[in-house]
mmCIF file of C-alpha atoms in Angstrom:
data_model
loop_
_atom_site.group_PDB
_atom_site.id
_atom_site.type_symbol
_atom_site.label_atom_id
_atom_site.label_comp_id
_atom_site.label_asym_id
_atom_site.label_seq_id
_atom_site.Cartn_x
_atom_site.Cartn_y
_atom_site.Cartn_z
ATOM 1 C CA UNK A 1 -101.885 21.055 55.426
ATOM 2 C CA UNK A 2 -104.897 19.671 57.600
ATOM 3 C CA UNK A 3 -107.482 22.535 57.826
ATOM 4 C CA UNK A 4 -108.209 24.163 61.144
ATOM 5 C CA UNK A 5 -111.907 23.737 62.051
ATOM 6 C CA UNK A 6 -113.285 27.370 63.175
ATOM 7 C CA UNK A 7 -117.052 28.784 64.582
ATOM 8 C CA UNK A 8 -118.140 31.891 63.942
ATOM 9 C CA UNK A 9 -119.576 33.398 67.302
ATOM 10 C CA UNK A 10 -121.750 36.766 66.202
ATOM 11 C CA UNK A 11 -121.967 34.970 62.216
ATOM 12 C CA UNK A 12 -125.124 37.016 61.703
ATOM 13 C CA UNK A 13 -124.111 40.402 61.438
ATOM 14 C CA UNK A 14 -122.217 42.243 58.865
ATOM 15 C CA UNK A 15 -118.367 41.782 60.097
ATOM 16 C CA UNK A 16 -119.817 38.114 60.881
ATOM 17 C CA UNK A 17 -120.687 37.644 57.160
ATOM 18 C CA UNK A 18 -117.549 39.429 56.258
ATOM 19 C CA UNK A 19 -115.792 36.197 58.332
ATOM 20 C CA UNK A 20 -117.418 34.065 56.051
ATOM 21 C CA UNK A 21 -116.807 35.389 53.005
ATOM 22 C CA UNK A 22 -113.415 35.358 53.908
ATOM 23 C CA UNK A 23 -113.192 31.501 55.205
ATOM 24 C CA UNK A 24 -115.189 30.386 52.452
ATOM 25 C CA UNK A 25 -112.341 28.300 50.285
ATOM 26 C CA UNK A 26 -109.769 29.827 52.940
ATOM 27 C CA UNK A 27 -106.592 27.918 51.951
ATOM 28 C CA UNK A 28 -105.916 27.293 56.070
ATOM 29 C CA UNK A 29 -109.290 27.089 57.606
ATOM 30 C CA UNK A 30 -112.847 25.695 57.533
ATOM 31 C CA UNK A 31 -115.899 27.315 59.103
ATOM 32 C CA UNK A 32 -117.205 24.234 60.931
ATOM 33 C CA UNK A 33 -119.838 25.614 63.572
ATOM 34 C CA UNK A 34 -121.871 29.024 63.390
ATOM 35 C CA UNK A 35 -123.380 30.799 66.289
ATOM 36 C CA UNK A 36 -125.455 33.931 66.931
ATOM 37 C CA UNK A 37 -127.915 35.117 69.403
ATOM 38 C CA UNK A 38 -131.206 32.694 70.687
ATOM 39 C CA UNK A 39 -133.310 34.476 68.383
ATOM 40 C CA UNK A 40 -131.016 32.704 65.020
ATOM 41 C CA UNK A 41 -130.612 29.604 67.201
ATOM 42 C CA UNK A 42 -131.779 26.661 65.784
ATOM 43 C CA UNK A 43 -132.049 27.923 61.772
ATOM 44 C CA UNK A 44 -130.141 27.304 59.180
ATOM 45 C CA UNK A 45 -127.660 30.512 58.634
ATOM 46 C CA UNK A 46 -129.259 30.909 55.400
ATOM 47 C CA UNK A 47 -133.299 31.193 57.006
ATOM 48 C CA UNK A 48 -131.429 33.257 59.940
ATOM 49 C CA UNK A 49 -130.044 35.791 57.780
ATOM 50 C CA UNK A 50 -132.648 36.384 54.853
ATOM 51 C CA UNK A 51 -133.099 40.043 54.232
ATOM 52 C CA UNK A 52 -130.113 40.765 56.219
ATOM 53 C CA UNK A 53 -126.995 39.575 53.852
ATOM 54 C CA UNK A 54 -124.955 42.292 52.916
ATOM 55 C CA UNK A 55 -122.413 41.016 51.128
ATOM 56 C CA UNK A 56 -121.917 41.840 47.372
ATOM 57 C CA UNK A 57 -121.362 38.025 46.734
ATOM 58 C CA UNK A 58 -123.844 35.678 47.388
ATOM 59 C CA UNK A 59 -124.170 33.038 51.068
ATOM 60 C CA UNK A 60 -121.401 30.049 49.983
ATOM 61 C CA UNK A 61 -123.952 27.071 49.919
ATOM 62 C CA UNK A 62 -122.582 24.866 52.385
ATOM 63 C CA UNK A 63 -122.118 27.651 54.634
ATOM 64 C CA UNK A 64 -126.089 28.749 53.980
ATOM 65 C CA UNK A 65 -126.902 25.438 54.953
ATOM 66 C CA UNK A 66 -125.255 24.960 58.199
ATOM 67 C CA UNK A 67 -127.069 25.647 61.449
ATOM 68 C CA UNK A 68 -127.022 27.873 63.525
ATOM 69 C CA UNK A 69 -125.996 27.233 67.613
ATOM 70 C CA UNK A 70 -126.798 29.390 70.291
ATOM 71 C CA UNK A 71 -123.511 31.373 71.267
ATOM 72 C CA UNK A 72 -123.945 31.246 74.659
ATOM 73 C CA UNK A 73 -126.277 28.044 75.361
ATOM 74 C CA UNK A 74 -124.217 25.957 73.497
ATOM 75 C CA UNK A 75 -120.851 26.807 74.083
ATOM 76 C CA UNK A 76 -119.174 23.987 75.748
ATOM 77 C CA UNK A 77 -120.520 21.690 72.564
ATOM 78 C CA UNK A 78 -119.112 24.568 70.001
ATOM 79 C CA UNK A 79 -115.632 24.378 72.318
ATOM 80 C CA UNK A 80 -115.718 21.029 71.765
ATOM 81 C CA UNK A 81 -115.624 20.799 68.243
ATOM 82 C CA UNK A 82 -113.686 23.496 66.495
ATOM 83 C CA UNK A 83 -110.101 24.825 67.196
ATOM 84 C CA UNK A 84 -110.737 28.175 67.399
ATOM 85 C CA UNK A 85 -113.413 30.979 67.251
ATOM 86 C CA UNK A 86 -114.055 34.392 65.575
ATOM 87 C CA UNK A 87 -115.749 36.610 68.029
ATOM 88 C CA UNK A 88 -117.861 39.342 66.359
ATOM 89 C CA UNK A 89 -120.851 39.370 68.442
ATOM 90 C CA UNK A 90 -123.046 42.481 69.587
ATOM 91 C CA UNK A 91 -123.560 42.617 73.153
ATOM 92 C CA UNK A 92 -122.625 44.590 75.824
ATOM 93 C CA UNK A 93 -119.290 44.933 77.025
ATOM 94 C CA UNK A 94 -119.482 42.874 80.365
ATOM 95 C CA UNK A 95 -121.610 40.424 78.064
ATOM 96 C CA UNK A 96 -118.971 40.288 75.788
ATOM 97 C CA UNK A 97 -115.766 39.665 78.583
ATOM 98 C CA UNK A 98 -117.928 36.943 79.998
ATOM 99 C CA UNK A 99 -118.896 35.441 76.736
ATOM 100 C CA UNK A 100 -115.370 35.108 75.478
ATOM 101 C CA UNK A 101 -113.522 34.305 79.045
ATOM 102 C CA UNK A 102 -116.029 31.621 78.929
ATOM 103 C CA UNK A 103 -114.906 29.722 75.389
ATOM 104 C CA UNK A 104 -111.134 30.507 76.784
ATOM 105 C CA UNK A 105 -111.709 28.498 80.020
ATOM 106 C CA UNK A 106 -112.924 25.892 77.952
ATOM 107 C CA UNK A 107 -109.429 25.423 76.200
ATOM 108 C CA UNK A 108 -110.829 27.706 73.264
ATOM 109 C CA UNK A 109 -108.584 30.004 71.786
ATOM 110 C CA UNK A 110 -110.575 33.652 70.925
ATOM 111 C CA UNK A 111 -109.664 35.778 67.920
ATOM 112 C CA UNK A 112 -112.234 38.592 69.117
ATOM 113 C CA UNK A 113 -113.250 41.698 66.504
ATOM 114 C CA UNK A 114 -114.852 42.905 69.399
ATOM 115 C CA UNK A 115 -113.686 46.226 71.557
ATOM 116 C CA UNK A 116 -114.541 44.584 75.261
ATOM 117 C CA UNK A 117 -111.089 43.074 76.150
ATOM 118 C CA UNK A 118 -108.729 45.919 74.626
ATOM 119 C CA UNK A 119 -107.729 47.319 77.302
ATOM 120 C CA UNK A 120 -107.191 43.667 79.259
ATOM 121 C CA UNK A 121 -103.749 44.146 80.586
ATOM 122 C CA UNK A 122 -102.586 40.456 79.076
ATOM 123 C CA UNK A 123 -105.129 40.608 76.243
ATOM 124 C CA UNK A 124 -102.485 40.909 72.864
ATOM 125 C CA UNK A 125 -104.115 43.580 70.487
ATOM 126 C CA UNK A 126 -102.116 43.062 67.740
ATOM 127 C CA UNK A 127 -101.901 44.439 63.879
ATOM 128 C CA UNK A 128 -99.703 41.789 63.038
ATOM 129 C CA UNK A 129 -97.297 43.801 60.582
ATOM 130 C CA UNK A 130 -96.986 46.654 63.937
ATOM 131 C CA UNK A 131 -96.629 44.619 66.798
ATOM 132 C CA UNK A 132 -96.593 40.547 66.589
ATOM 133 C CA UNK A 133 -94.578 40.531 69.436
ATOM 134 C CA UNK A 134 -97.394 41.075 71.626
ATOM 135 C CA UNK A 135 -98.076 37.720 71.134
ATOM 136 C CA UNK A 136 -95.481 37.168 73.513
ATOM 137 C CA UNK A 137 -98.166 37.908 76.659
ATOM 138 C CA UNK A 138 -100.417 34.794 75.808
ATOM 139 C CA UNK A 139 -98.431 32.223 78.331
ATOM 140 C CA UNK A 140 -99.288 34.789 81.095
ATOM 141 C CA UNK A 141 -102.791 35.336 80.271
ATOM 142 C CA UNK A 142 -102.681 31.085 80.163
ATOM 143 C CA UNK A 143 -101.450 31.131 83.323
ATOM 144 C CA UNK A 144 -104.360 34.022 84.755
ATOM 145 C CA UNK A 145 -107.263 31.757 82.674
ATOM 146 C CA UNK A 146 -105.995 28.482 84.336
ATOM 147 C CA UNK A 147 -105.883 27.076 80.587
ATOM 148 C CA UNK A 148 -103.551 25.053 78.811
ATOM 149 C CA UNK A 149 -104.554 25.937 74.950
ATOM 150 C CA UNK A 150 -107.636 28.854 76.057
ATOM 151 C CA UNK A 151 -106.478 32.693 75.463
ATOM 152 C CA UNK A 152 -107.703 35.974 73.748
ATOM 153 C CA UNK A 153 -106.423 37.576 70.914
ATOM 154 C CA UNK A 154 -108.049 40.952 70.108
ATOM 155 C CA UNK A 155 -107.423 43.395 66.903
ATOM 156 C CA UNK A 156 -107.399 47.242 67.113
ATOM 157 C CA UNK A 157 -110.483 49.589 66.178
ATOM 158 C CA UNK A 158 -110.759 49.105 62.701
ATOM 159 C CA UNK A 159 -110.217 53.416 62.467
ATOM 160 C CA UNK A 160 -107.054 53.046 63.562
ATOM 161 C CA UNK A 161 -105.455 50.597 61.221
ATOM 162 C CA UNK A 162 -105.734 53.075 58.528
ATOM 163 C CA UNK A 163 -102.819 55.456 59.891
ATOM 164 C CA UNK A 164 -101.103 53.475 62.643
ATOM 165 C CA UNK A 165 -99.237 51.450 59.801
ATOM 166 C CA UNK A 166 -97.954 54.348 58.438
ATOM 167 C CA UNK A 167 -96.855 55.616 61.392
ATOM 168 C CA UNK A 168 -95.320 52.519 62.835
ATOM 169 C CA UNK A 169 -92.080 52.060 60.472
ATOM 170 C CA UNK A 170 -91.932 56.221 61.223
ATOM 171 C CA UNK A 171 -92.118 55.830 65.112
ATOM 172 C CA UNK A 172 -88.978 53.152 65.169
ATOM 173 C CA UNK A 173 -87.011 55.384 62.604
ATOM 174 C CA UNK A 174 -87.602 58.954 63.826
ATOM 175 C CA UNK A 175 -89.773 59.206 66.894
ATOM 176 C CA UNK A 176 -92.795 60.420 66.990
ATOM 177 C CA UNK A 177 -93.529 63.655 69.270
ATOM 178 C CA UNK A 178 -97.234 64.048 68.519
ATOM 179 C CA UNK A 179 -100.168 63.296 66.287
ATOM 180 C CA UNK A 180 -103.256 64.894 65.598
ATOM 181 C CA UNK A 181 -105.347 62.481 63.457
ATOM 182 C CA UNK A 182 -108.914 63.439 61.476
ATOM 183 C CA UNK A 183 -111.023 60.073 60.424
ATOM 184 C CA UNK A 184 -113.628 60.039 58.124
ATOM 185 C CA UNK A 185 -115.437 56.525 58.680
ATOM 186 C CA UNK A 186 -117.524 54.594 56.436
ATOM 187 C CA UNK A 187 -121.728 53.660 57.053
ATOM 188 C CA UNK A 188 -120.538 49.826 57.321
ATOM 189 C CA UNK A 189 -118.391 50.840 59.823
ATOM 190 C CA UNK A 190 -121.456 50.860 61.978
ATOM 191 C CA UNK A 191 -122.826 47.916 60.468
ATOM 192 C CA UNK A 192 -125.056 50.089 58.539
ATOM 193 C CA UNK A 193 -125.805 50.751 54.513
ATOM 194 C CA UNK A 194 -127.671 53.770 53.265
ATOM 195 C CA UNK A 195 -130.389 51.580 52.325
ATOM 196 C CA UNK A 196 -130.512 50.916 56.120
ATOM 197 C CA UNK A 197 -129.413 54.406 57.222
ATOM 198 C CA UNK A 198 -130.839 57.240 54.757
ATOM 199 C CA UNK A 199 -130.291 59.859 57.157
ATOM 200 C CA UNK A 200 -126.830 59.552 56.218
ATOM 201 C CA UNK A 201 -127.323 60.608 52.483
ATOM 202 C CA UNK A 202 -125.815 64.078 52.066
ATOM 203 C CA UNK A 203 -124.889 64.248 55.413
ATOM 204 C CA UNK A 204 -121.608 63.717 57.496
ATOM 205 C CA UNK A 205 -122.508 63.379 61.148
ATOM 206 C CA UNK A 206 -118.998 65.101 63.705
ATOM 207 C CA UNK A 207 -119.272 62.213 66.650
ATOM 208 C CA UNK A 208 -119.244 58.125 66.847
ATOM 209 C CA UNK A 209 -119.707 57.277 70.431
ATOM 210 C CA UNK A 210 -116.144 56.161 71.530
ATOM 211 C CA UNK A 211 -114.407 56.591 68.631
ATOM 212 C CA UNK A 212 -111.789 59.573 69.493
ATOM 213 C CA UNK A 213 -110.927 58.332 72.796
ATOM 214 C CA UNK A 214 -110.081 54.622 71.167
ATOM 215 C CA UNK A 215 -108.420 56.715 68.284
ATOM 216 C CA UNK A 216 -106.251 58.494 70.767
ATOM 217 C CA UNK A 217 -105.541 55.439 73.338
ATOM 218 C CA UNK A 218 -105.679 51.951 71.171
ATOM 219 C CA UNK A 219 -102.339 52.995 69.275
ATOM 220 C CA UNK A 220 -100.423 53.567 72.594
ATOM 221 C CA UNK A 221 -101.035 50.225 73.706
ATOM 222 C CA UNK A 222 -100.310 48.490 69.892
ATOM 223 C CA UNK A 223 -96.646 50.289 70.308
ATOM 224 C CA UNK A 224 -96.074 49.381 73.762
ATOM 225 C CA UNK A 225 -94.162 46.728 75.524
ATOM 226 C CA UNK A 226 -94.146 42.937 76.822
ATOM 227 C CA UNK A 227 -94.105 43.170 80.370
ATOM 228 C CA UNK A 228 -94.394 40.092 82.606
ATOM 229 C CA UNK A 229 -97.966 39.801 83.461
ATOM 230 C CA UNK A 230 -99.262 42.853 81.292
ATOM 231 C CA UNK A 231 -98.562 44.701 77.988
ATOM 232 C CA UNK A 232 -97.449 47.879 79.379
ATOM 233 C CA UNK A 233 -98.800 51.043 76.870
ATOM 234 C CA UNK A 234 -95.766 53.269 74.964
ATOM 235 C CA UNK A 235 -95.728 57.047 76.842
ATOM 236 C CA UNK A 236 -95.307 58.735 73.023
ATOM 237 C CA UNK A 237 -96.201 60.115 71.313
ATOM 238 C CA UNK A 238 -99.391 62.547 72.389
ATOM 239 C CA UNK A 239 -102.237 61.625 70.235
ATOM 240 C CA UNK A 240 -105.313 64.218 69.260
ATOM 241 C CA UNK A 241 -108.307 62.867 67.497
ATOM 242 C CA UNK A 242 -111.597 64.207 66.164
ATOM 243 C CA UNK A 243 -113.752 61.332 64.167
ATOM 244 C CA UNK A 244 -116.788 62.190 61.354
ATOM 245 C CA UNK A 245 -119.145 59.547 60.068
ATOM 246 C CA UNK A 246 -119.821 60.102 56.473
ATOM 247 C CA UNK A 247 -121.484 58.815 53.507
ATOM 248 C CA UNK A 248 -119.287 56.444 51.749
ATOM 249 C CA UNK A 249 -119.838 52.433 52.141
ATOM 250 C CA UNK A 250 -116.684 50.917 52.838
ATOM 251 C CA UNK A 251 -113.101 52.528 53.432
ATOM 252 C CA UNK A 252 -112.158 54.523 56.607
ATOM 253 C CA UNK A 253 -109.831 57.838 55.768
ATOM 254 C CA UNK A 254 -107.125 59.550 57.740
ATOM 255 C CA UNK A 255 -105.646 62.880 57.835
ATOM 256 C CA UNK A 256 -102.733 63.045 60.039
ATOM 257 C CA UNK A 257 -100.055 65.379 61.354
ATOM 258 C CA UNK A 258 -97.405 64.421 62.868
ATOM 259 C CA UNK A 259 -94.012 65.896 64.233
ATOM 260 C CA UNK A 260 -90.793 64.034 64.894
ATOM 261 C CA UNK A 261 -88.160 63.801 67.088
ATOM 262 C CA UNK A 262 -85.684 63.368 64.359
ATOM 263 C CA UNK A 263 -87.254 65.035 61.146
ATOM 264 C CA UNK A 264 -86.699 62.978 58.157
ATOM 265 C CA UNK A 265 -87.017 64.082 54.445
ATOM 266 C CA UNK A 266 -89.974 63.031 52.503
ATOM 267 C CA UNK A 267 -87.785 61.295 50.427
ATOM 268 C CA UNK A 268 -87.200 59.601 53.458
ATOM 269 C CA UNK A 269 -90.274 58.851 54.635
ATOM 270 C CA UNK A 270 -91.756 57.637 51.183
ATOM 271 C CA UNK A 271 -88.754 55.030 50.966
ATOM 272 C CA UNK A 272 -89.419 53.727 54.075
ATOM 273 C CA UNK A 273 -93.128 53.212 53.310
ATOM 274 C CA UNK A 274 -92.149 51.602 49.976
ATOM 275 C CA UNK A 275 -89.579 49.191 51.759
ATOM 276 C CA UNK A 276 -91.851 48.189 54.783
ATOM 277 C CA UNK A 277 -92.945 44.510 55.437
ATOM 278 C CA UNK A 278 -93.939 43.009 58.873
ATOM 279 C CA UNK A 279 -93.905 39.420 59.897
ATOM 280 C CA UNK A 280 -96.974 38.231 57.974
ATOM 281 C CA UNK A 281 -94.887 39.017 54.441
ATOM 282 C CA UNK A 282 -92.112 37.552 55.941
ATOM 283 C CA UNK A 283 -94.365 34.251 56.568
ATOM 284 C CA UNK A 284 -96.192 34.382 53.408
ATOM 285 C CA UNK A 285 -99.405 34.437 55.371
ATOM 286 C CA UNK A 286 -102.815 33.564 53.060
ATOM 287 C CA UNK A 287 -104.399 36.840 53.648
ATOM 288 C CA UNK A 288 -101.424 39.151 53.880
ATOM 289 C CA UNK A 289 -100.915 42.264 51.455
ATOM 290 C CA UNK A 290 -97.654 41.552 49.495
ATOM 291 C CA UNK A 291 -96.917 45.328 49.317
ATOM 292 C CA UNK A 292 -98.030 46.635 52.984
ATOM 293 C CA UNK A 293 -97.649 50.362 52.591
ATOM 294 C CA UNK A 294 -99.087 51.578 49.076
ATOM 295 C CA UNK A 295 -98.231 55.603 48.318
ATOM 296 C CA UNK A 296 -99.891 57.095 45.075
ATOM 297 C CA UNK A 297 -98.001 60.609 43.779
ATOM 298 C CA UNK A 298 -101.548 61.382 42.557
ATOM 299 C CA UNK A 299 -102.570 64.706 44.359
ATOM 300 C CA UNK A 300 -105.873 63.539 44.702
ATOM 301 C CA UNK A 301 -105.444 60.236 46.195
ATOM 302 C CA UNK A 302 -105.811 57.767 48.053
ATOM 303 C CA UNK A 303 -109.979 57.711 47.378
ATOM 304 C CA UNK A 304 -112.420 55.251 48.951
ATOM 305 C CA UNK A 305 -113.998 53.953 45.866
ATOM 306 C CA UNK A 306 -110.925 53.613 43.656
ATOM 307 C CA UNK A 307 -108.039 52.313 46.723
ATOM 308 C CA UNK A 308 -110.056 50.206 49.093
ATOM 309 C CA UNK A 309 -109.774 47.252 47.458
ATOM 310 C CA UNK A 310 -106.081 46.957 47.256
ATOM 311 C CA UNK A 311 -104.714 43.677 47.662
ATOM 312 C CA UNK A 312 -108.029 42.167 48.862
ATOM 313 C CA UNK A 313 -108.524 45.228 50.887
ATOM 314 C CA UNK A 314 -105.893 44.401 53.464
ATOM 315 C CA UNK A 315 -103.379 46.897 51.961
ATOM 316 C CA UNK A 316 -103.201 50.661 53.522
ATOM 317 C CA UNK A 317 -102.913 53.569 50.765
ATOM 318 C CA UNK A 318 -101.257 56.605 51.470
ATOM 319 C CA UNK A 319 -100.791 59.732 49.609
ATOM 320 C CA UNK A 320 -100.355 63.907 50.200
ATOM 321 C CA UNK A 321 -97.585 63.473 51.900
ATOM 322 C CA UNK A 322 -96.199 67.041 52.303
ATOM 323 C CA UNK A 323 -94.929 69.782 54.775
ATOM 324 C CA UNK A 324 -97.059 71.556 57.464
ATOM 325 C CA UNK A 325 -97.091 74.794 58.992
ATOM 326 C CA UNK A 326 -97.984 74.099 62.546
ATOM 327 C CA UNK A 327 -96.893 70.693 62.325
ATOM 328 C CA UNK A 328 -93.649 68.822 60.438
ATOM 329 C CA UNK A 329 -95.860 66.587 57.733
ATOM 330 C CA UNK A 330 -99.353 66.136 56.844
ATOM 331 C CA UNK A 331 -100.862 62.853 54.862
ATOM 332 C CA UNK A 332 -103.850 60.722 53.761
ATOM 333 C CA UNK A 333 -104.000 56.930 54.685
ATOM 334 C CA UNK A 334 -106.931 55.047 54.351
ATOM 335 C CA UNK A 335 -107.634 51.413 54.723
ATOM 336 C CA UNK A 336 -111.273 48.639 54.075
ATOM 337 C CA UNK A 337 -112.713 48.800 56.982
ATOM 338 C CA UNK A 338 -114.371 45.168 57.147
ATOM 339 C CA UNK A 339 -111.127 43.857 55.883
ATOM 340 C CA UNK A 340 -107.857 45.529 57.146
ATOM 341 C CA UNK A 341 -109.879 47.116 59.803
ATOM 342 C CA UNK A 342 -112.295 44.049 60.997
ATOM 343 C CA UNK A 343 -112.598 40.408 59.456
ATOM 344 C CA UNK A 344 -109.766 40.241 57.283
ATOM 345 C CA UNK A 345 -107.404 41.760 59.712
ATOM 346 C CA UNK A 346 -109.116 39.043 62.401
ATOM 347 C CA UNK A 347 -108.451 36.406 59.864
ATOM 348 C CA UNK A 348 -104.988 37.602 59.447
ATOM 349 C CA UNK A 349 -104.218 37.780 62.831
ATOM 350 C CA UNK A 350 -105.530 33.979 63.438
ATOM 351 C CA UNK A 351 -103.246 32.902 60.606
ATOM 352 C CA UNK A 352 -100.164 34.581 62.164
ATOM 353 C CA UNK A 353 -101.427 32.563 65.960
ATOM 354 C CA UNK A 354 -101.163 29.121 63.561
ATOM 355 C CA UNK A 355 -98.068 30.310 62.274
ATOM 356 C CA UNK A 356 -96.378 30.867 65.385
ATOM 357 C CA UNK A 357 -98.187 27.804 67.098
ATOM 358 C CA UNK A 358 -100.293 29.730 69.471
ATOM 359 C CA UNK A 359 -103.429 28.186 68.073
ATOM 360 C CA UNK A 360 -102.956 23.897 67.760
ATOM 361 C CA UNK A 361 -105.159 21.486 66.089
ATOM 362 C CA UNK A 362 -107.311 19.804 68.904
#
């Protein structure tokens, strides 16, 4: 198939590089045009990031040798020649709304790793194995933008993609009454390393700014509905959250407790992790996990170091999946934050807009 041409908006910091690592060879799309604040403007990405790659493989050469534009200067030129963009800049929020409205109106689909058009009423936040079906609200956001081919697509916090597909296939089946969910989330997370944050070593820190409300909010409007002009957020379940920042690299962890309206089994529940696919295995999509769900009987697993790699990192583990006292169950998830949870989820999600023919070659 004829390769989509993409830009990178944001391709300087660490879920930018993740992007390219990720499009680099991609079997669907070619990183064409790279952008980043004025102060990488005008450099090659390989000058505008030395001393700042994090990535465990080294800059692809022809993407170290492309330049880089101005995000916001030269955005009518970057509309102009690619099909779509990854948005993973760091600005403020208003910043951010204006900065991706902006590529929209200018017939520019946005596939945005960025928080600042969540809670958009016809913004789709999608996981695409949970809810592709939010799709669905892009011809009314068309019709807001005044576009023909310009919309938004956002993905979820990357926290909450570690429990929220194991909870999804449980929801449909059984109802869910409430949740109380503990995360435990990664330095890179915050687009740090302990080289670059050694006040982290032997510590955990008990707040992220944000976090617990997303954690509490985001998966209410992932499981809601398709309305007209507006995705219109589920009512259920209730949704507790408390969020830690700890010393691990890459790979955000979950402990959840949930109660049902319908109480399965265990058996149950592990059978129905085992059997889940979404529309992305049913598409064959590049970057989707072919076995979603991933349970290990170990009772010491799933662990960061040893599961966060599954499948290219886009697969969710699971595991201590037993009875609770003050709830029905209690589990583990945990998912790659920078993959499942940030560029490789963003790179799934454009894959499933091609798929569907949301996104069009220009």
């Amino acid at each position: 198939m004829e390769k989509f041409n993409v830009g990178v908006i944001g391709c300087t910091g660490m879920v930018g590089q993740r992007f390219l690592t990720l499009l680099h060879n991609h079997p669907w799309f070619r990183p064409t045009v790279l952008a980043a604040s004025p102060r990488s403007a005008g450099k090659i990405y390989r000058e505008a990031v030395e001393g700042r790659w994090q990535m465990a493989v080294p800059i692809p050469d022809e993407i170290g040798a492309l330049p880089v534009w101005d995000a916001q200067k030269d955005m009518k030129k970057i509309a102009d020649q690619v099909d779509f963009v990854f948005s993973a800049v760091d600005m403020k929020k208003d910043e951010i709304q204006a900065l991706e409205d902006g590529y929209a109106r200018l017939e520019c689909p946005v596939v945005s790793n960025n928080s600042a058009h969540r809670w958009t009423p016809d913004v789709p936040m999608v996981i695409p194995e949970v809810n592709p079906e939010h799709l669905a609200i892009i011809p009314a956001q068309k019709a807001r933008l005044g576009t023909k081919s310009g919309f938004i697509s956002v993905k979820s916090n990357c926290s909450i993609q570690s429990y929220v597909p194991a909870l999804a296939p449980l929801r449909t089946e059984f109802g869910l009454e409430k949740v109380l969910v503990c995360t435990y989330q990664a330095l890179s997370g915050a687009g740090k390393t302990l080289k670059s944050w050694p006040e982290m070593e032997d510590n955990l820190i008990p707040y992220i700014p944000g976090e617990e409300e997303k954690s509490e909010q985001e998966p209410l409007k992932v499981w809601g509905q398709v309305g007209e002009q507006s995705i219109l957020p589920a009512q259920r379940p209730s949704i507790t959250a408390q969020c830690f920042r700890v010393p691990v690299s890459d790979g955000h962890t979950a402990a959840v407790f949930v109660s049902f309206q319908n109480t399965p089994t265990e058996d149950e529940i592990k059978a129905l992790w085992a059997s889940y696919e979404g529309l992305p295995q049913k598409l064959g999509l590049p970057s989707a996990p072919k076995h979603f769900l991933q349970y290990f009987d170990q009772p010491d697993r799933p662990q960061a170091k040893l599961d966060r790699d599954l499948e290219g990192g886009m697969a969710v583990s699971l595991g201590r999946l037993r009875r609770d006292s003050q709830y029905d169950y209690k589990f583990a998830c945990l998912s790659h934050n920078t993959l499942r949870g940030a560029a490789g989820g963003g790179v799934e999600l454009a894959e499933l807009l091609c798929a569907q023919g949301y996104i069009q070659h220009k």
